Amino acid sequence: CDWSSDVCSSDLSRPTPQAQNVKIRASALRVRSCGSSQCGVLGKVSKGVYKGYVVERRDGWALIQLPHISGWLSEKHIQLDG
């Protein structure tokens, strides 16, 4: 699925995520390619509050789309505010 497009054919039943504040509580949090600490690191997000989208939540991980990066974050180190 390409997040730059409006519709993902495999995700038609999934509701459109709403923008919310994503607070990163760790000094730097790894953004991963899947919801596991065994997955590859796509980048890091510094401590702070970002406006973003929660696309999916599963097993203590959240798939987040932020303005500068998208990927899976451990929910232990974030706070979500709608």
mmCIF file of C-alpha atoms in Angstrom:
data_model
loop_
_atom_site.group_PDB
_atom_site.id
_atom_site.type_symbol
_atom_site.label_atom_id
_atom_site.label_comp_id
_atom_site.label_asym_id
_atom_site.label_seq_id
_atom_site.Cartn_x
_atom_site.Cartn_y
_atom_site.Cartn_z
ATOM 1 C CA CYS A 1 0.000 0.000 0.000
ATOM 2 C CA ASP A 2 1.330 3.438 -0.913
ATOM 3 C CA TRP A 3 0.329 6.031 1.701
ATOM 4 C CA SER A 4 0.655 8.795 -0.854
ATOM 5 C CA SER A 5 -2.434 7.471 -2.620
ATOM 6 C CA ASP A 6 -5.899 8.071 -1.217
ATOM 7 C CA VAL A 7 -7.095 4.465 -1.301
ATOM 8 C CA CYS A 8 -5.329 1.154 -0.759
ATOM 9 C CA SER A 9 -7.204 -1.629 -2.510
ATOM 10 C CA SER A 10 -6.343 -4.107 0.256
ATOM 11 C CA ASP A 11 -7.511 -1.716 2.988
ATOM 12 C CA LEU A 12 -10.932 -0.611 1.747
ATOM 13 C CA SER A 13 -12.664 -1.831 4.925
ATOM 14 C CA ARG A 14 -10.209 -0.054 7.229
ATOM 15 C CA PRO A 15 -11.482 3.296 8.570
ATOM 16 C CA THR A 16 -9.559 6.421 7.612
ATOM 17 C CA PRO A 17 -7.197 7.318 10.466
ATOM 18 C CA GLN A 18 -7.696 10.659 12.196
ATOM 19 C CA ALA A 19 -4.785 13.013 12.862
ATOM 20 C CA GLN A 20 -3.717 13.070 16.480
ATOM 21 C CA ASN A 21 -0.807 14.092 18.660
ATOM 22 C CA VAL A 22 1.882 11.429 18.980
ATOM 23 C CA LYS A 23 4.122 12.132 21.973
ATOM 24 C CA ILE A 24 7.525 10.432 21.889
ATOM 25 C CA ARG A 25 8.636 9.922 25.508
ATOM 26 C CA ALA A 26 12.058 8.374 24.807
ATOM 27 C CA SER A 27 14.996 10.635 23.915
ATOM 28 C CA ALA A 28 15.158 8.871 20.521
ATOM 29 C CA LEU A 29 12.825 6.108 19.382
ATOM 30 C CA ARG A 30 13.565 3.661 16.562
ATOM 31 C CA VAL A 31 11.008 3.507 13.767
ATOM 32 C CA ARG A 32 10.767 -0.074 12.528
ATOM 33 C CA SER A 33 9.609 -1.794 9.339
ATOM 34 C CA CYS A 34 7.215 -4.064 11.288
ATOM 35 C CA GLY A 35 5.816 -4.409 14.795
ATOM 36 C CA SER A 36 8.732 -6.209 16.452
ATOM 37 C CA SER A 37 12.113 -5.292 17.904
ATOM 38 C CA GLN A 38 13.548 -7.873 15.484
ATOM 39 C CA CYS A 39 12.478 -5.804 12.437
ATOM 40 C CA GLY A 40 14.723 -3.437 10.521
ATOM 41 C CA VAL A 41 15.155 0.164 11.630
ATOM 42 C CA LEU A 42 13.874 2.759 9.152
ATOM 43 C CA GLY A 43 15.036 5.733 11.190
ATOM 44 C CA LYS A 44 14.631 7.448 14.556
ATOM 45 C CA VAL A 45 12.213 9.966 16.015
ATOM 46 C CA SER A 46 13.400 12.452 18.657
ATOM 47 C CA LYS A 47 11.524 13.176 21.867
ATOM 48 C CA GLY A 48 8.636 15.569 21.316
ATOM 49 C CA VAL A 49 5.060 15.855 20.111
ATOM 50 C CA TYR A 50 4.198 15.326 16.443
ATOM 51 C CA LYS A 51 0.919 15.511 14.528
ATOM 52 C CA GLY A 52 0.437 12.157 12.861
ATOM 53 C CA TYR A 53 -1.839 9.261 12.001
ATOM 54 C CA VAL A 54 -2.189 5.920 13.745
ATOM 55 C CA VAL A 55 -2.839 3.500 10.896
ATOM 56 C CA GLU A 56 -2.858 0.285 12.941
ATOM 57 C CA ARG A 57 -2.200 -1.007 16.467
ATOM 58 C CA ARG A 58 -1.106 -4.562 17.173
ATOM 59 C CA ASP A 59 0.603 -6.421 20.042
ATOM 60 C CA GLY A 60 2.031 -3.330 21.749
ATOM 61 C CA TRP A 61 3.088 -1.652 18.509
ATOM 62 C CA ALA A 62 1.549 1.210 16.530
ATOM 63 C CA LEU A 63 1.952 1.855 12.812
ATOM 64 C CA ILE A 64 2.359 5.633 12.711
ATOM 65 C CA GLN A 65 2.508 8.058 9.813
ATOM 66 C CA LEU A 66 4.343 11.246 10.794
ATOM 67 C CA PRO A 67 5.164 14.177 8.500
ATOM 68 C CA HIS A 68 8.798 13.067 8.098
ATOM 69 C CA ILE A 69 8.701 9.254 8.552
ATOM 70 C CA SER A 70 6.290 6.334 8.737
ATOM 71 C CA GLY A 71 6.684 2.976 10.446
ATOM 72 C CA TRP A 72 6.088 0.966 13.601
ATOM 73 C CA LEU A 73 6.736 2.411 17.082
ATOM 74 C CA SER A 74 6.665 0.585 20.405
ATOM 75 C CA GLU A 75 3.622 1.770 22.363
ATOM 76 C CA LYS A 76 5.714 1.584 25.572
ATOM 77 C CA HIS A 77 7.480 4.788 24.517
ATOM 78 C CA ILE A 78 4.645 6.839 23.015
ATOM 79 C CA GLN A 79 1.466 8.554 24.149
ATOM 80 C CA LEU A 80 -1.433 9.096 21.770
ATOM 81 C CA ASP A 81 -3.803 12.047 22.175
ATOM 82 C CA GLY A 82 -6.744 12.467 19.831
#
